[in-house]
mmCIF file of C-alpha atoms and ligand atoms in Angstrom:
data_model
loop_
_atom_site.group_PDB
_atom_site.id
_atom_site.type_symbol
_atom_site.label_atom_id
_atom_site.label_comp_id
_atom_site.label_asym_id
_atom_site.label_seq_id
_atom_site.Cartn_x
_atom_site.Cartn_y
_atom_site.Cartn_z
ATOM 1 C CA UNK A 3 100.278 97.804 113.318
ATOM 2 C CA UNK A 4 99.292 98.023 116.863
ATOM 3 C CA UNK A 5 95.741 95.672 115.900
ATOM 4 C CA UNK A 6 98.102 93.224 115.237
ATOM 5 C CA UNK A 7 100.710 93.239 118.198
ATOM 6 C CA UNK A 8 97.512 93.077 120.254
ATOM 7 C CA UNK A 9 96.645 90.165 118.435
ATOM 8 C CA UNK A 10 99.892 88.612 118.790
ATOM 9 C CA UNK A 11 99.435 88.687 122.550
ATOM 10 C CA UNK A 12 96.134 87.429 122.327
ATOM 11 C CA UNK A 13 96.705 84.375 120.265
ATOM 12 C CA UNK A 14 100.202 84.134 119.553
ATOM 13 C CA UNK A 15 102.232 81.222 121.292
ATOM 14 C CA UNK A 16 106.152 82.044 121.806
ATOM 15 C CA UNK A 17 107.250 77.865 121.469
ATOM 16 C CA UNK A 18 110.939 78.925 122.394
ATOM 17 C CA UNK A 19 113.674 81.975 122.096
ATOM 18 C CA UNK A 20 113.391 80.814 118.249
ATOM 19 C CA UNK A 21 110.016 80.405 117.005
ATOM 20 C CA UNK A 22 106.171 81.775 117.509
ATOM 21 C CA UNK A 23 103.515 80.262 116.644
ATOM 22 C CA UNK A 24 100.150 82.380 114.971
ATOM 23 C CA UNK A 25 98.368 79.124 113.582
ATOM 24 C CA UNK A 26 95.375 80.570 115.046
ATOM 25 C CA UNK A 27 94.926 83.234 112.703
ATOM 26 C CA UNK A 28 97.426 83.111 110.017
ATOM 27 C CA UNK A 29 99.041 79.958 108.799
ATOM 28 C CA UNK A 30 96.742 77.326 109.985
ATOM 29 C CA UNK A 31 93.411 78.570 110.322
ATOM 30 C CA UNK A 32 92.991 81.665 109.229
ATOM 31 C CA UNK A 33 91.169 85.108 110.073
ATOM 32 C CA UNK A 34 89.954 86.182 106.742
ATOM 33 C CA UNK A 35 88.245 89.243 107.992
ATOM 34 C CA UNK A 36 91.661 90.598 109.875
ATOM 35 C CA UNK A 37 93.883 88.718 107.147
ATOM 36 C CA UNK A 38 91.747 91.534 104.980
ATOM 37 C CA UNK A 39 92.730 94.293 107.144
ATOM 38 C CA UNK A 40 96.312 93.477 107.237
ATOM 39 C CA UNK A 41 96.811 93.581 103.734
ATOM 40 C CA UNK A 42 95.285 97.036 103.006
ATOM 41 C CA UNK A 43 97.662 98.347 105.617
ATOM 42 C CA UNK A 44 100.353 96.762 103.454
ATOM 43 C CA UNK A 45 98.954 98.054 100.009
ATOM 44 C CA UNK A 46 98.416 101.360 101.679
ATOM 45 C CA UNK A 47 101.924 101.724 102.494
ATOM 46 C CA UNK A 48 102.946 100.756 98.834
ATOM 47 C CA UNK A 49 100.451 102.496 96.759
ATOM 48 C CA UNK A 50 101.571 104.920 94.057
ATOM 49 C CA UNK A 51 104.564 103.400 94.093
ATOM 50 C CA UNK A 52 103.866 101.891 90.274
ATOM 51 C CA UNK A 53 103.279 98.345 91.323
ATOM 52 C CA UNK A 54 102.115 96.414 88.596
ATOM 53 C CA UNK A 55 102.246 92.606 90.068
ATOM 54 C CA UNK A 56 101.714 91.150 94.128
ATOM 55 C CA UNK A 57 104.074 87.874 94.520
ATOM 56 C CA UNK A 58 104.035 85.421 97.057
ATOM 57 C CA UNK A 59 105.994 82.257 97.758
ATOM 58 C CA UNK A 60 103.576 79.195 98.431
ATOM 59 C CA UNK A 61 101.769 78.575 100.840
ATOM 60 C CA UNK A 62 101.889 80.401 103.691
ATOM 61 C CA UNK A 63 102.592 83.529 102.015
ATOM 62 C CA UNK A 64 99.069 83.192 99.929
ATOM 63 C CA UNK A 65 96.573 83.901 102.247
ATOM 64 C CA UNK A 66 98.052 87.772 103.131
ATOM 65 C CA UNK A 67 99.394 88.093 99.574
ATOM 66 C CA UNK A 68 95.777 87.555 97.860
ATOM 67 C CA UNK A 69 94.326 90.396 100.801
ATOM 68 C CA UNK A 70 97.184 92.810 99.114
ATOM 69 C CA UNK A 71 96.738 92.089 95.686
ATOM 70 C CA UNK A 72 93.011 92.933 95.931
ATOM 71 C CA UNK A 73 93.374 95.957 97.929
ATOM 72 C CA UNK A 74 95.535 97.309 95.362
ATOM 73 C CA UNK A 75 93.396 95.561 92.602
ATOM 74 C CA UNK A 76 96.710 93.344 91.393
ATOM 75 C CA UNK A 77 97.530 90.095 89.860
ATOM 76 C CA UNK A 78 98.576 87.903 92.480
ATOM 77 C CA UNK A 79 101.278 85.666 91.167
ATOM 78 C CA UNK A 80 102.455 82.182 93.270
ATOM 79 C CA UNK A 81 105.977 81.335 93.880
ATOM 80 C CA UNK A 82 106.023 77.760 93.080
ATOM 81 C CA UNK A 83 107.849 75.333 95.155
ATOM 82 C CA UNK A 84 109.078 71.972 93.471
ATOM 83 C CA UNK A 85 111.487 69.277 95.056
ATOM 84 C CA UNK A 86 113.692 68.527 92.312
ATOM 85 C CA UNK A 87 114.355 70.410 88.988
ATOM 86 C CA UNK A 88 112.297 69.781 86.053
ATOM 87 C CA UNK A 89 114.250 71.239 83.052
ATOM 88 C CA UNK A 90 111.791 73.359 81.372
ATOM 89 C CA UNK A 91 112.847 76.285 79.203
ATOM 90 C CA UNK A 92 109.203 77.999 79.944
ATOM 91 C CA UNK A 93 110.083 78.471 83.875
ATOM 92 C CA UNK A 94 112.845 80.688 85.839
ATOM 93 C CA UNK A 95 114.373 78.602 88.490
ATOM 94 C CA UNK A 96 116.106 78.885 91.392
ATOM 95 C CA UNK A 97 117.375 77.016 94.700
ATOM 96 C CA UNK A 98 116.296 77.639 97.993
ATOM 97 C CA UNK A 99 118.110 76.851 101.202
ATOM 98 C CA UNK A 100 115.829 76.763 104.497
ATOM 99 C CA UNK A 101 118.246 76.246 107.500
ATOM 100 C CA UNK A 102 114.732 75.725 109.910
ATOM 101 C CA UNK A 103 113.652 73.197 107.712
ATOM 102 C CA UNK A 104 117.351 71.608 106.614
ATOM 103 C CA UNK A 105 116.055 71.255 102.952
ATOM 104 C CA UNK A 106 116.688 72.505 99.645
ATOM 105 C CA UNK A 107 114.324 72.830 97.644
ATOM 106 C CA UNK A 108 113.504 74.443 93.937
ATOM 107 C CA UNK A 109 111.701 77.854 93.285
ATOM 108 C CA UNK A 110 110.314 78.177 90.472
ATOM 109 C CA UNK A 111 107.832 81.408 88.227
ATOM 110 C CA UNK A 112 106.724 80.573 84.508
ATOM 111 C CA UNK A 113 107.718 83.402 82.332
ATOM 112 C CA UNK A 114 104.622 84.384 80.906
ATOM 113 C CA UNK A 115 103.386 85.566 83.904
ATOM 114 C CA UNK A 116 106.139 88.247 85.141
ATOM 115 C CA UNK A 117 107.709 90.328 82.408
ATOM 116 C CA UNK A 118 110.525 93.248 82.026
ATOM 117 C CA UNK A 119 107.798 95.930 82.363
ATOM 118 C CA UNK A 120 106.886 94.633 86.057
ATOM 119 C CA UNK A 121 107.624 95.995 89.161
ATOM 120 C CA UNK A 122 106.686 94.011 92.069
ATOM 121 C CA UNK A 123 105.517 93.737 95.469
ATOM 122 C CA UNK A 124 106.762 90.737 97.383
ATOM 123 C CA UNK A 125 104.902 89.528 100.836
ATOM 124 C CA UNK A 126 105.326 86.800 103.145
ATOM 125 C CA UNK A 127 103.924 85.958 106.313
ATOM 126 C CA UNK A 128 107.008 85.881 108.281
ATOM 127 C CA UNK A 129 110.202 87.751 107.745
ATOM 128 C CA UNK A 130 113.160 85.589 109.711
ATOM 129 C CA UNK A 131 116.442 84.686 108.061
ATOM 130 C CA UNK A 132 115.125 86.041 104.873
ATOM 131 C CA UNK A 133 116.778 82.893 103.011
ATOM 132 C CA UNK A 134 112.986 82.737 101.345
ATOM 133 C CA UNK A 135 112.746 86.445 100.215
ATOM 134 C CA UNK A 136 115.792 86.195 98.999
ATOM 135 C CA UNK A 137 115.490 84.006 96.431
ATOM 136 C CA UNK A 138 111.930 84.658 95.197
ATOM 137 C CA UNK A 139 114.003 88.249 94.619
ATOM 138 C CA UNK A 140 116.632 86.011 92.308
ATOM 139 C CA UNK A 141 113.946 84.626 90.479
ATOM 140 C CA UNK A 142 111.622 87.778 89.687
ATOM 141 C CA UNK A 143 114.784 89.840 88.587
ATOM 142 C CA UNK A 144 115.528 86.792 85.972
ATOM 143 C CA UNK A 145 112.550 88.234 84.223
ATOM 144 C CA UNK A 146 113.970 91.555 84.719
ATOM 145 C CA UNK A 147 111.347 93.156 86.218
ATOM 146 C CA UNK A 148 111.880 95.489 89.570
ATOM 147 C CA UNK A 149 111.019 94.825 92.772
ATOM 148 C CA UNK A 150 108.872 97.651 94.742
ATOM 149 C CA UNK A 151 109.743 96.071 98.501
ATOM 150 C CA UNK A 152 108.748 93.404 100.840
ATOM 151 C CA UNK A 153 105.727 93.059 102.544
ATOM 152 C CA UNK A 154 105.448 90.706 105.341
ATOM 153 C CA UNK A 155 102.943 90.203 108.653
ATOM 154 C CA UNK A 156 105.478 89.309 111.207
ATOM 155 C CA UNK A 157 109.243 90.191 111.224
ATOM 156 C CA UNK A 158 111.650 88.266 113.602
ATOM 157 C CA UNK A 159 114.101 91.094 114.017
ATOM 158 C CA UNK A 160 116.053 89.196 116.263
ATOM 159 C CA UNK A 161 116.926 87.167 112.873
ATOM 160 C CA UNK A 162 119.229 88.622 110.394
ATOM 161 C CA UNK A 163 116.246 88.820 107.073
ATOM 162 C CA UNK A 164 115.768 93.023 107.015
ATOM 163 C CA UNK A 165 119.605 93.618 107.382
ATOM 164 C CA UNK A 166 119.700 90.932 104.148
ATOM 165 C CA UNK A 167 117.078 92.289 102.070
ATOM 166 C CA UNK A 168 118.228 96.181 102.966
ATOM 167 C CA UNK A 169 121.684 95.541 102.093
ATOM 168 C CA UNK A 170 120.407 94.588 98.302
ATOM 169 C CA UNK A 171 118.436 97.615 97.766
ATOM 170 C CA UNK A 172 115.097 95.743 99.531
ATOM 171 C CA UNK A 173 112.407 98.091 101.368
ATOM 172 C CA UNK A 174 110.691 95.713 104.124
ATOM 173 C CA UNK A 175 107.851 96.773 105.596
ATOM 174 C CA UNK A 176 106.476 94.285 108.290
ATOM 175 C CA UNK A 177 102.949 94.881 110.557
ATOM 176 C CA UNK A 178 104.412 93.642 113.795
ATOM 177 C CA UNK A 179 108.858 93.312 114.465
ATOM 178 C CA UNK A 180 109.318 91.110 117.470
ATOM 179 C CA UNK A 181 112.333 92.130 119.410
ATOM 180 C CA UNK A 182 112.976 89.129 121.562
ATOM 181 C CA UNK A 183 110.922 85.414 122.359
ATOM 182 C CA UNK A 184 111.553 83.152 124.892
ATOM 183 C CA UNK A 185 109.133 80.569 126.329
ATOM 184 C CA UNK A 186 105.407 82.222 126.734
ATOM 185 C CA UNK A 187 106.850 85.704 126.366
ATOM 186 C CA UNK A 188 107.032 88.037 123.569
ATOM 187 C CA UNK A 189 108.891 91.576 123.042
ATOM 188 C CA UNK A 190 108.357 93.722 120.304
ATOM 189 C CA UNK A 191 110.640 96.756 119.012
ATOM 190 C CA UNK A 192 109.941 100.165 120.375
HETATM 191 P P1 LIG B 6 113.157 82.828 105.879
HETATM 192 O O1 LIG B 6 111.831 82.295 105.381
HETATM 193 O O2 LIG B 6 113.078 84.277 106.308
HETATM 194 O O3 LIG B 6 114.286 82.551 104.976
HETATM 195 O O4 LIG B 6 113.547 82.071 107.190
HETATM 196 P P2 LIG B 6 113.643 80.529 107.473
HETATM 197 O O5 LIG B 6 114.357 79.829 106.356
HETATM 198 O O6 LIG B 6 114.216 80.477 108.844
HETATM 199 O O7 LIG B 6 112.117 80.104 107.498
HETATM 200 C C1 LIG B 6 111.681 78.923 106.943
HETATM 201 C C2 LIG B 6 110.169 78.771 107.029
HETATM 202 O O8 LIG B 6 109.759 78.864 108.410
HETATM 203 C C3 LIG B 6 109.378 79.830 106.313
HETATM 204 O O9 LIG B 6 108.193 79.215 105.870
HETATM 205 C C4 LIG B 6 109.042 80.842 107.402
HETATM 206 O O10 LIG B 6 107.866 81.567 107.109
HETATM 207 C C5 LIG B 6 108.824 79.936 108.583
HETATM 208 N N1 LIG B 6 109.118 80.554 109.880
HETATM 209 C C6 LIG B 6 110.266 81.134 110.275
HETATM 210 N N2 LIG B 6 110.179 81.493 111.563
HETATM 211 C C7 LIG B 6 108.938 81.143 111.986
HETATM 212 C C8 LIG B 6 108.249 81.259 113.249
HETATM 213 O O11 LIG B 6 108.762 81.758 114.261
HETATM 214 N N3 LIG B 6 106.981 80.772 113.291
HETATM 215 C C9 LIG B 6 106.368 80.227 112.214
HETATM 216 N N4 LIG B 6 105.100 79.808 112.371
HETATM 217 N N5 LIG B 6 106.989 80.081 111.015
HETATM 218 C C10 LIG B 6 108.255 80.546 110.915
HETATM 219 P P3 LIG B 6 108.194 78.391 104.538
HETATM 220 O O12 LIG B 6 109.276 77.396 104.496
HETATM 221 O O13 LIG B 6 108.192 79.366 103.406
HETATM 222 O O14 LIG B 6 106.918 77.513 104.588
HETATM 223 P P4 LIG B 6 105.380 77.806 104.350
HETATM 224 O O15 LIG B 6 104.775 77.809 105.704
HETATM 225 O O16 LIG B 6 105.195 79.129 103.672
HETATM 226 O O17 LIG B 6 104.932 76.694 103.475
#
């Protein structure tokens, strides 16, 4: 999405070779009118696909996911993260591993809301090791429902998350694929 590249340029701040930072429009303050825009390119490329349910993992994930669920007029469901297990025989749950933030953490989805008959879309802000998708994947397929793709703003493809999610059957579809970062500089993919 070239609107959003541009924007990238515009606002975006490249920290290091590792990590960019869009907390002017996307994760800290956010752009609701061009959040809006974003996700009915997304829901564009995945209508008539039979998606029944948008999911997101909390909290950056929300803000895009809820533009997507009401372009395709879609239950949004949240991805809950917890620090410790709570047994509970209502909830699927699953353990996540972020190696940015060093932390485990639980992932958890109560069963009433995501069922067998469910195929569904799966966004993110940011695609990067793809430890995240990953696992919210684990957890919706405990319910045995499908999974129509992944959806996300910004893909580090520098970062090994699209080779991940491809190699289990994943579609990714990302607005804006950075090639390379270093210090004040960014490169996209061709
Ligand atoms: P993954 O999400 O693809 O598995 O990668 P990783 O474990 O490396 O990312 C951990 C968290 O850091 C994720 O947020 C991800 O969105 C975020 N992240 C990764 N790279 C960048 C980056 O370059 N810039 C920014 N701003 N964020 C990045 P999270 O743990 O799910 O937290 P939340 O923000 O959704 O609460």
């Amino acid at each position: 999405m070239q609107l959003l590249e541009e924007r990238i340029r515009k606002d975006g701040l490249a920290v290091n070779e590792h990590i960019i930072k869009v907390d002017s429009f996307v994760n800290h303050q956010v752009d609701p009118a061009f959040m809006q825009e974003m996700g009915k390119d997304i829901a564009s490329h995945f209508s008539g696909r039979g998606v029944t349910k948008v999911a997101t993992v909390e909290s950056s994930g929300i803000a895009p996911a809820l533009m997507v669920s009401l372009a395709m007029g879609l239950p949004l469901i949240l991805l809950k993260k917890q620090p410790s297990k709570i047994l509970n025989q209502d909830l699927y749950q699953t353990v996540v591993t972020s190696f940015t933030k060093e932390t485990n953490y639980e992932l958890t989805l109560s069963k009433k809301y995501i069922s067998a008959d469910d195929h569904v879309l799966l966004i993110d802000d940011f695609l990067a090791n793809g430890e995240t998708a990953t696992a919210a994947i684990r957890l919706i397929r405990m319910s045995h429902a499908t999974i129509a793709g992944l959806g996300v703003l910004i893909e580090k493809s520098f970062q090994p998350g699209r080779e991940k999610l491809n190699a289990q059957g994943i579609e990714v579809y990302a607005l804006a694929r950075i090639a390379k970062l270093a210090e004040n500089q960014i490169e996209f993919m061709p």
